Short mmCIF file of C-alpha atoms in Angstrom, two decimals:
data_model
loop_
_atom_site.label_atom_id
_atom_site.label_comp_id
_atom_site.label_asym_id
_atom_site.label_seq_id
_atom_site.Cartn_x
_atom_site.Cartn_y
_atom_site.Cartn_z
CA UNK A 13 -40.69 -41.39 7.61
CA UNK A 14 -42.17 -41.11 4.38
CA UNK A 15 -42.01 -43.90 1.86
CA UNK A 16 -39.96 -41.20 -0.39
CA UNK A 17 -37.31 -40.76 1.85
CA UNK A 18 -37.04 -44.28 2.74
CA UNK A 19 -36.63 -44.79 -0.81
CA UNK A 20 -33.95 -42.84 -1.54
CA UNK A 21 -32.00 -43.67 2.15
CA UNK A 22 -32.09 -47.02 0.69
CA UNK A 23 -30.34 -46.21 -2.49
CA UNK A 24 -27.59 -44.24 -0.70
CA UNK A 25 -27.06 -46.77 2.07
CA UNK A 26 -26.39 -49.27 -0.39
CA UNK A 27 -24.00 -47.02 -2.38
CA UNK A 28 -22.50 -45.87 0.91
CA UNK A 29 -21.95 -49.79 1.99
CA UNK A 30 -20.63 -51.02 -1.63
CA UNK A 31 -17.40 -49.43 -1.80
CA UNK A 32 -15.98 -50.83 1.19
CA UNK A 33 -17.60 -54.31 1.41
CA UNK A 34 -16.10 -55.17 -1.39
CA UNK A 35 -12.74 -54.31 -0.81
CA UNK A 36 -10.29 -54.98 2.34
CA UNK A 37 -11.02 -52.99 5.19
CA UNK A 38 -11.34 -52.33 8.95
CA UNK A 39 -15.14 -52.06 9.09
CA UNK A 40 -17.74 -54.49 8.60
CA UNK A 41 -20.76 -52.98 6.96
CA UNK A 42 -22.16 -56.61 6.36
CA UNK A 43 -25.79 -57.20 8.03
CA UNK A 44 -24.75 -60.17 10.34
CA UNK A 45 -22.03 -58.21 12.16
CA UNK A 46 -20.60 -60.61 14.01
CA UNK A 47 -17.84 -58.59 15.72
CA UNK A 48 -20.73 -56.17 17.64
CA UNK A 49 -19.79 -56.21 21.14
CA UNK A 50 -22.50 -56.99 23.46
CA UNK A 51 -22.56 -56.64 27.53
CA UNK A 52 -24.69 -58.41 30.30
CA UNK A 53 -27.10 -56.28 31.85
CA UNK A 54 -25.91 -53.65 34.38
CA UNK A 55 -28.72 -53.79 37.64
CA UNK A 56 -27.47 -50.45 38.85
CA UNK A 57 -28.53 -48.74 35.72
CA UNK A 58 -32.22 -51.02 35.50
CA UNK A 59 -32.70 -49.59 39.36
CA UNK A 60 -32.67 -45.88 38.06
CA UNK A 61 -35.17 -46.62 35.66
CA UNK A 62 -38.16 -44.93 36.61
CA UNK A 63 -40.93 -47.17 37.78
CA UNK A 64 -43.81 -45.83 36.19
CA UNK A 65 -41.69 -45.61 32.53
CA UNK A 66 -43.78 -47.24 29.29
CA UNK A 67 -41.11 -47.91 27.04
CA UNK A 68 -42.36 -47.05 23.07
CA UNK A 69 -42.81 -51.26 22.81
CA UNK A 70 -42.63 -53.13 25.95
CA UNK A 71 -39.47 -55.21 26.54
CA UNK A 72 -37.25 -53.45 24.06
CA UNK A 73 -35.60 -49.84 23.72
CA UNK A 74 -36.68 -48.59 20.86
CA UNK A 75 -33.97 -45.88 19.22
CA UNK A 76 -34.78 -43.19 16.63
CA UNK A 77 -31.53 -43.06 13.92
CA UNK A 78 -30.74 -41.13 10.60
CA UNK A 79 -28.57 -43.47 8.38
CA UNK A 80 -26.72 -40.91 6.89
CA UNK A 81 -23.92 -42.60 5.74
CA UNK A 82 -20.87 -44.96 7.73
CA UNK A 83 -19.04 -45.68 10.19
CA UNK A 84 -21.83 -43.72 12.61
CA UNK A 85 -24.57 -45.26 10.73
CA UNK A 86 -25.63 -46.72 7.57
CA UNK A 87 -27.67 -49.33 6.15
CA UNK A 88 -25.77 -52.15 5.22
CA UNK A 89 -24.71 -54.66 2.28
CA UNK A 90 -28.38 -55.76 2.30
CA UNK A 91 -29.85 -52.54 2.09
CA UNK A 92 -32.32 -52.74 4.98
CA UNK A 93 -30.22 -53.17 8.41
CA UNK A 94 -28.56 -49.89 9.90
CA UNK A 95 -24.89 -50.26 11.22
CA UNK A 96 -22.42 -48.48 12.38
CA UNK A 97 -20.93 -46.96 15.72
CA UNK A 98 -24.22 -45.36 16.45
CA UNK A 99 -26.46 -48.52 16.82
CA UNK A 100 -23.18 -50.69 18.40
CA UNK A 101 -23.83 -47.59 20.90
CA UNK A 102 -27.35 -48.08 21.21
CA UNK A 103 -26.99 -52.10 21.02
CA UNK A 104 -24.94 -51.54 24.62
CA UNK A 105 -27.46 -49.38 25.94
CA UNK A 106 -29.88 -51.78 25.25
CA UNK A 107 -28.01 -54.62 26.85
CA UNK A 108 -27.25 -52.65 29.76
CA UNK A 109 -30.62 -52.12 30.32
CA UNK A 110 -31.69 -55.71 29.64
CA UNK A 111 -33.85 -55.11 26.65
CA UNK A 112 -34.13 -55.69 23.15
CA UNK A 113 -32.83 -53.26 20.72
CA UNK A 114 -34.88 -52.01 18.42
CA UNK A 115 -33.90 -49.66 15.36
CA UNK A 116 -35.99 -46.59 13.73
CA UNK A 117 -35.03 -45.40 10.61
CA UNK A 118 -35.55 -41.36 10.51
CA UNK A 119 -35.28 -38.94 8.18
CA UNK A 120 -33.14 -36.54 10.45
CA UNK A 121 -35.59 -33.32 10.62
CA UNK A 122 -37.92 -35.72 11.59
CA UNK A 123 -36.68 -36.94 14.56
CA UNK A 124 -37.38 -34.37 17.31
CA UNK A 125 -41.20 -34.96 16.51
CA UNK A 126 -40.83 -38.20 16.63
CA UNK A 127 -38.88 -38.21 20.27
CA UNK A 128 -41.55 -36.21 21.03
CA UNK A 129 -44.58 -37.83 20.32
CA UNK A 130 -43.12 -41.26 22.17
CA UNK A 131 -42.72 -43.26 18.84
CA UNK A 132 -39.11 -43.83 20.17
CA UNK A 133 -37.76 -43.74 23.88
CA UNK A 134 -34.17 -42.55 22.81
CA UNK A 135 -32.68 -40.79 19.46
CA UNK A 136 -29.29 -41.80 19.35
CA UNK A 137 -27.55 -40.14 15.83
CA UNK A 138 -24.85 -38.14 16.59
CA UNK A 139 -27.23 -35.36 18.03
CA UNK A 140 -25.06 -32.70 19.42
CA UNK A 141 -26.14 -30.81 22.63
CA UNK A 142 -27.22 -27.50 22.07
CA UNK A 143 -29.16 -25.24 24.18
CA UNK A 144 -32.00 -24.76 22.29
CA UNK A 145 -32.15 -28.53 22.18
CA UNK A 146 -32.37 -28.78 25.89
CA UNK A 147 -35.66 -26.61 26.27
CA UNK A 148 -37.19 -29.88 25.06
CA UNK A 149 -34.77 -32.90 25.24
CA UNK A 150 -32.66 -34.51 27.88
CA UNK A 151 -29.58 -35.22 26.95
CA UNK A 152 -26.89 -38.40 27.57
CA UNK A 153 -23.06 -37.74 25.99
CA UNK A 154 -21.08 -39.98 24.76
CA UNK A 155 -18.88 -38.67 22.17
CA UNK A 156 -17.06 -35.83 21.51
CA UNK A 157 -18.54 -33.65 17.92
CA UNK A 158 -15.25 -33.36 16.19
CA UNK A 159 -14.68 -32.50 12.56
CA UNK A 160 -11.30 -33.77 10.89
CA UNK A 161 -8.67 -31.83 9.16
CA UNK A 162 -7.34 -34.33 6.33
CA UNK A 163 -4.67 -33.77 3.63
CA UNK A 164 -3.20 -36.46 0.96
CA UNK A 165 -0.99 -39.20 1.81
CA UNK A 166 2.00 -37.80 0.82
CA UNK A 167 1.17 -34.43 1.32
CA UNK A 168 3.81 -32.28 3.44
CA UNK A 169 1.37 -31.09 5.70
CA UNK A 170 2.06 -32.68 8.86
CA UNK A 171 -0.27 -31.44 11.82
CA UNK A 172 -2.42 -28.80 12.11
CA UNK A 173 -3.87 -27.65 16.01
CA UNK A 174 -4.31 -24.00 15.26
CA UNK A 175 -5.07 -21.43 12.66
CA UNK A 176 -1.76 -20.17 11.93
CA UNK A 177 -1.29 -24.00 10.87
CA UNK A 178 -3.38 -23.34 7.63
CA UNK A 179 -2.23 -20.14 7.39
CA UNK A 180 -1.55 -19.77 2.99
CA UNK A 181 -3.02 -22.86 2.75
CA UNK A 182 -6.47 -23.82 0.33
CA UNK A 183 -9.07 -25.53 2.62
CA UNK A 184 -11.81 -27.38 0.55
CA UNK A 185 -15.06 -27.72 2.67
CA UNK A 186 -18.99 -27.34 2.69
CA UNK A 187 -20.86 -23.92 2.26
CA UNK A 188 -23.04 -22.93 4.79
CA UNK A 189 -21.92 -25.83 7.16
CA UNK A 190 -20.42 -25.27 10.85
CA UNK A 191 -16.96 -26.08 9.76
CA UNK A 192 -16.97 -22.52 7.25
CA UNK A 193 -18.10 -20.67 10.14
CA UNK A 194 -15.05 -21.97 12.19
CA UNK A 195 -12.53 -21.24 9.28
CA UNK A 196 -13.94 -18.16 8.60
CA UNK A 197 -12.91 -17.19 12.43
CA UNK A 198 -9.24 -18.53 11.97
CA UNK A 199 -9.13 -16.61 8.46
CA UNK A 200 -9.45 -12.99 11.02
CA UNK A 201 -7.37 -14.64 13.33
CA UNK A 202 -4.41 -14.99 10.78
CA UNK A 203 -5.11 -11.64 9.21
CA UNK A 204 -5.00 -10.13 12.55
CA UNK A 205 -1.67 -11.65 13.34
CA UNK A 206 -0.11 -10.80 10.00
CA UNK A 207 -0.40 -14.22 8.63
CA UNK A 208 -0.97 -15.09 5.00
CA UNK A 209 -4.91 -16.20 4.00
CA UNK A 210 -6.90 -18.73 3.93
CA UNK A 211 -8.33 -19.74 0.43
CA UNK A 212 -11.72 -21.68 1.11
CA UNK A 213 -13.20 -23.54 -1.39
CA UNK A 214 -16.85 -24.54 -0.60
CA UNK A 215 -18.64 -27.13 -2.31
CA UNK A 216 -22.23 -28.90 -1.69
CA UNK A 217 -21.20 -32.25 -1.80
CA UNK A 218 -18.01 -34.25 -0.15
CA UNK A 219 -17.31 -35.98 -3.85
CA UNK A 220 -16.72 -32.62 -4.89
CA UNK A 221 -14.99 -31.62 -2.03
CA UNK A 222 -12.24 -35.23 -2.40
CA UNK A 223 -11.76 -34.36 -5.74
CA UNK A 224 -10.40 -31.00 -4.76
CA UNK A 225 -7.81 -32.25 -2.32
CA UNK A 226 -7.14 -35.37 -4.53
CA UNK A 227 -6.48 -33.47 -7.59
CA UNK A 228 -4.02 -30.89 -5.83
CA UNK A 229 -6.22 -27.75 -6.03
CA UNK A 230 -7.01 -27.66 -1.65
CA UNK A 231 -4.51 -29.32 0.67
CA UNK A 232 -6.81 -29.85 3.26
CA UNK A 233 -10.05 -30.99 3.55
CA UNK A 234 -12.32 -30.39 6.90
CA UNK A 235 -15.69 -32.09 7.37
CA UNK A 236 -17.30 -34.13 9.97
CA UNK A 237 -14.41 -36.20 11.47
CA UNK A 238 -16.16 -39.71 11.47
CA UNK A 239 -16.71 -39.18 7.55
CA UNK A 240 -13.10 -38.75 6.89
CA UNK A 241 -12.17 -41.47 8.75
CA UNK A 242 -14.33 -43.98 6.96
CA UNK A 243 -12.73 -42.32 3.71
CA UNK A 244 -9.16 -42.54 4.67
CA UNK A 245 -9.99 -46.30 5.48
CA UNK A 246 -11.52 -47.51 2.19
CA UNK A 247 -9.79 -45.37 -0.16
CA UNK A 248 -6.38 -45.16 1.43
CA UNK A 249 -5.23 -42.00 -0.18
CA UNK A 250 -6.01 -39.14 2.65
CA UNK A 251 -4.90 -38.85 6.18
CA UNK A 252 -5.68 -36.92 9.34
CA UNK A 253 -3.84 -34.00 10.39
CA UNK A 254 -6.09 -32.70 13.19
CA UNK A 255 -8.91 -32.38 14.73
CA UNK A 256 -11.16 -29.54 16.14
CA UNK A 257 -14.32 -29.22 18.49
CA UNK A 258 -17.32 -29.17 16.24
CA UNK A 259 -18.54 -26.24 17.95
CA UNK A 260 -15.30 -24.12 18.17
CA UNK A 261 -13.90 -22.39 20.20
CA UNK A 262 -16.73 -24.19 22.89
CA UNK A 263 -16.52 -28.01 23.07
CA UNK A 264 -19.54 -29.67 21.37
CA UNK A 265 -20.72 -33.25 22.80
CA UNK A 266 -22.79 -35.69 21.49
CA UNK A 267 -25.41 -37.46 23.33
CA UNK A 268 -28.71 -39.76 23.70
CA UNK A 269 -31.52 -37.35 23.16
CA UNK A 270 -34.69 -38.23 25.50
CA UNK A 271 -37.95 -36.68 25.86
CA UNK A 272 -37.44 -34.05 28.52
CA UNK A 273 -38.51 -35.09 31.51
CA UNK A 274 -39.16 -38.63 30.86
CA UNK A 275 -36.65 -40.29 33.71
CA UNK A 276 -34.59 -41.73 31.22
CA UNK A 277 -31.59 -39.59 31.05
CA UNK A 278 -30.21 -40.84 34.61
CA UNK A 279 -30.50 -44.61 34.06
CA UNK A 280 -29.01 -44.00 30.47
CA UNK A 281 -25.97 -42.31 32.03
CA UNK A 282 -25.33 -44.18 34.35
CA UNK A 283 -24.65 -46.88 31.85
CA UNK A 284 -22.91 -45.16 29.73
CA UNK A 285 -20.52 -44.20 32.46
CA UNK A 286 -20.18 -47.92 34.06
CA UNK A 287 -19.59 -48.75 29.79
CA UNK A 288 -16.83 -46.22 29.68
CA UNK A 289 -15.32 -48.01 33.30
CA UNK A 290 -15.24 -51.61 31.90
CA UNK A 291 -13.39 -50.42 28.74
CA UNK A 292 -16.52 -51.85 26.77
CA UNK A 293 -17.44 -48.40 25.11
CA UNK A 294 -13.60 -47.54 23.81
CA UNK A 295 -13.83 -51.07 22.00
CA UNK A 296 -17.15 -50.42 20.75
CA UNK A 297 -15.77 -46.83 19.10
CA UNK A 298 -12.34 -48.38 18.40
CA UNK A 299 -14.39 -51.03 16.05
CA UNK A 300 -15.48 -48.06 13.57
CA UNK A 301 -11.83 -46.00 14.24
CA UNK A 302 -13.53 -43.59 16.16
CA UNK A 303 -11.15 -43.57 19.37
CA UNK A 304 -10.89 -39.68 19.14
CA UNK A 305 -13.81 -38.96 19.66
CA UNK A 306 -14.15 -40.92 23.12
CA UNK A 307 -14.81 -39.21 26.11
CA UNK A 308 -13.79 -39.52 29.99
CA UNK A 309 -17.10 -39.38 31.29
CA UNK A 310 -20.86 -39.27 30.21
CA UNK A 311 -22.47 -36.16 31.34
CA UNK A 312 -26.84 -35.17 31.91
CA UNK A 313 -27.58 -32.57 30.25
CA UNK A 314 -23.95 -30.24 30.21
CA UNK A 315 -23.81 -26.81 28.74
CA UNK A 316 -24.96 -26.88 25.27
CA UNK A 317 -23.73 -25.17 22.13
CA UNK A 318 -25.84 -21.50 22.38
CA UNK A 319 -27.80 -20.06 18.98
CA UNK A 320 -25.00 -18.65 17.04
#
């Protein structure tokens, strides 16, 4: 990472953190965290290992992660430690394996070179599974990619599952992202089936995009779901009214990315799927109000989003 970027990740975790650390909320973005669950070690999951592994620093699992911003991970109240659901996630993998967790800050372009060249054993930052991915990655889910549909508190606008849900209705969101491309499908959908419009409203930056639905000009808001959640929690104004697969109409997973090949992936699931058993993992999401997004079962390597 270059002293630049970990400059300026600096600056924005600590105006990501300050909002919510000082007020009254569900998360804890302080450095201590205190409430991080741990786990004893799991000996099935250490006997998969593969003997002849040389982990990035011996005795620890080292873990490539972008802080881009809470509750999946962000540097906290001190500026310097990352927290979130991403390296609670990690911090059980760790545990599980019987080593000591260690953290990489990474820019997130930077990350598959970095997986690559063995600075890290693992990169685990909400990476979705695509195919493209997997010509050079192994892969570990362990949460479902969703992005949230959110409208005002009071608004009137009580679920949406489908695109004649939004049907008439103005949708502020991101330019260029994944969720336009979705919306943009449900807009033909509607048309198709004689249904009013969709008015989308793209913006570069979610500030923009909150004032929009705050100020009555969109009535819902879709971006990454984790996002909204953390915003409906501090600022207590917006609510969810629905989710949908980050790569719809295919499901999209997130996973542990691994260097392909390396033996990792099959110890690393196995963990994750004795975690998900003991109920350890759904407290471990539940503490950042990400119970949505669990899944039933970690998968190796499952059919990946294809090049759109």
């Amino acid at each position: 990472m270059s002293p630049r970027w970990m400059r300026l990740s600096l600056v924005l975790g600590a105006l990501w953190a300050g909002p919510l650390a000082a007020a009254e909320g569900p998360f804890d973005l302080g450095p201590e965290q205190p409430g991080r669950i741990r786990v004893a070690t799991d000996p099935a999951a250490i006997a998969r290992l593969p003997k002849d592994y040389r982990f990035a620093e011996p005795g620890a699992f080292t873990v490539g992660i972008t802080p881009g911003g809470p509750p999946l991970g962000s540097y906290a109240t001190d500026a310097r430690t990352v927290v979130g659901a991403d390296p609670d996630f990690a911090q059980l993998i760790a545990d599980s394996l019987g080593l000591r967790l260690k953290l990489v800050p990474v820019a997130w372009e930077d990350w598959p070179l970095g997986l690559s060249s063995g600075r890290y054993d693992a990169v685990i930052s909400n990476v979705g599974v695509t195919e493209q991915r997997k010509e050079k990655f192994d892969f570990t889910t362990y949460r479902q990619g969703l992005h949230g549909l959110f409208v005002k508190a009071d608004s009137q606008i009580t679920q949406i599952r489908e695109p004649k849900d939004v049907a008439g209705l103005s949708i502020s969101l991101g330019g260029g992202t994944n969720q336009e491309r979705i919306l943009v499908e449900w807009n033909k959908q509607n048309l198709a089936a004689g249904l009013k419009p969709l008015e989308l409203q793209l913006f570069d930056d979610e500030a923009a995009r909150l004032v929009a639905l705050r100020s009555g000009r969109a009535d819902v808001i879709v971006q990454p779901h984790a996002q909204l959640v953390f915003v409906a929690a501090r600022d207590k104004d917006i609510r969810q009214a629905g989710t949908l697969s980050a790569g719809w109409p295919l499901t999209s997973d997130v996973a542990i990315a691994t260097r392909k090949g390396s033996g990792l992936v099959d110890a690393l699931t196995l963990a994750t799927n004795d975690l998900i058993a003991n109920g350890t993992y759904g407290r471990a999401l539940a503490r950042w109000g990400l119970e949505e997004e669990a899944l039933p079962r970690s998968e190796t390597n499952p059919p990946g989003l294809p090049k759109f």
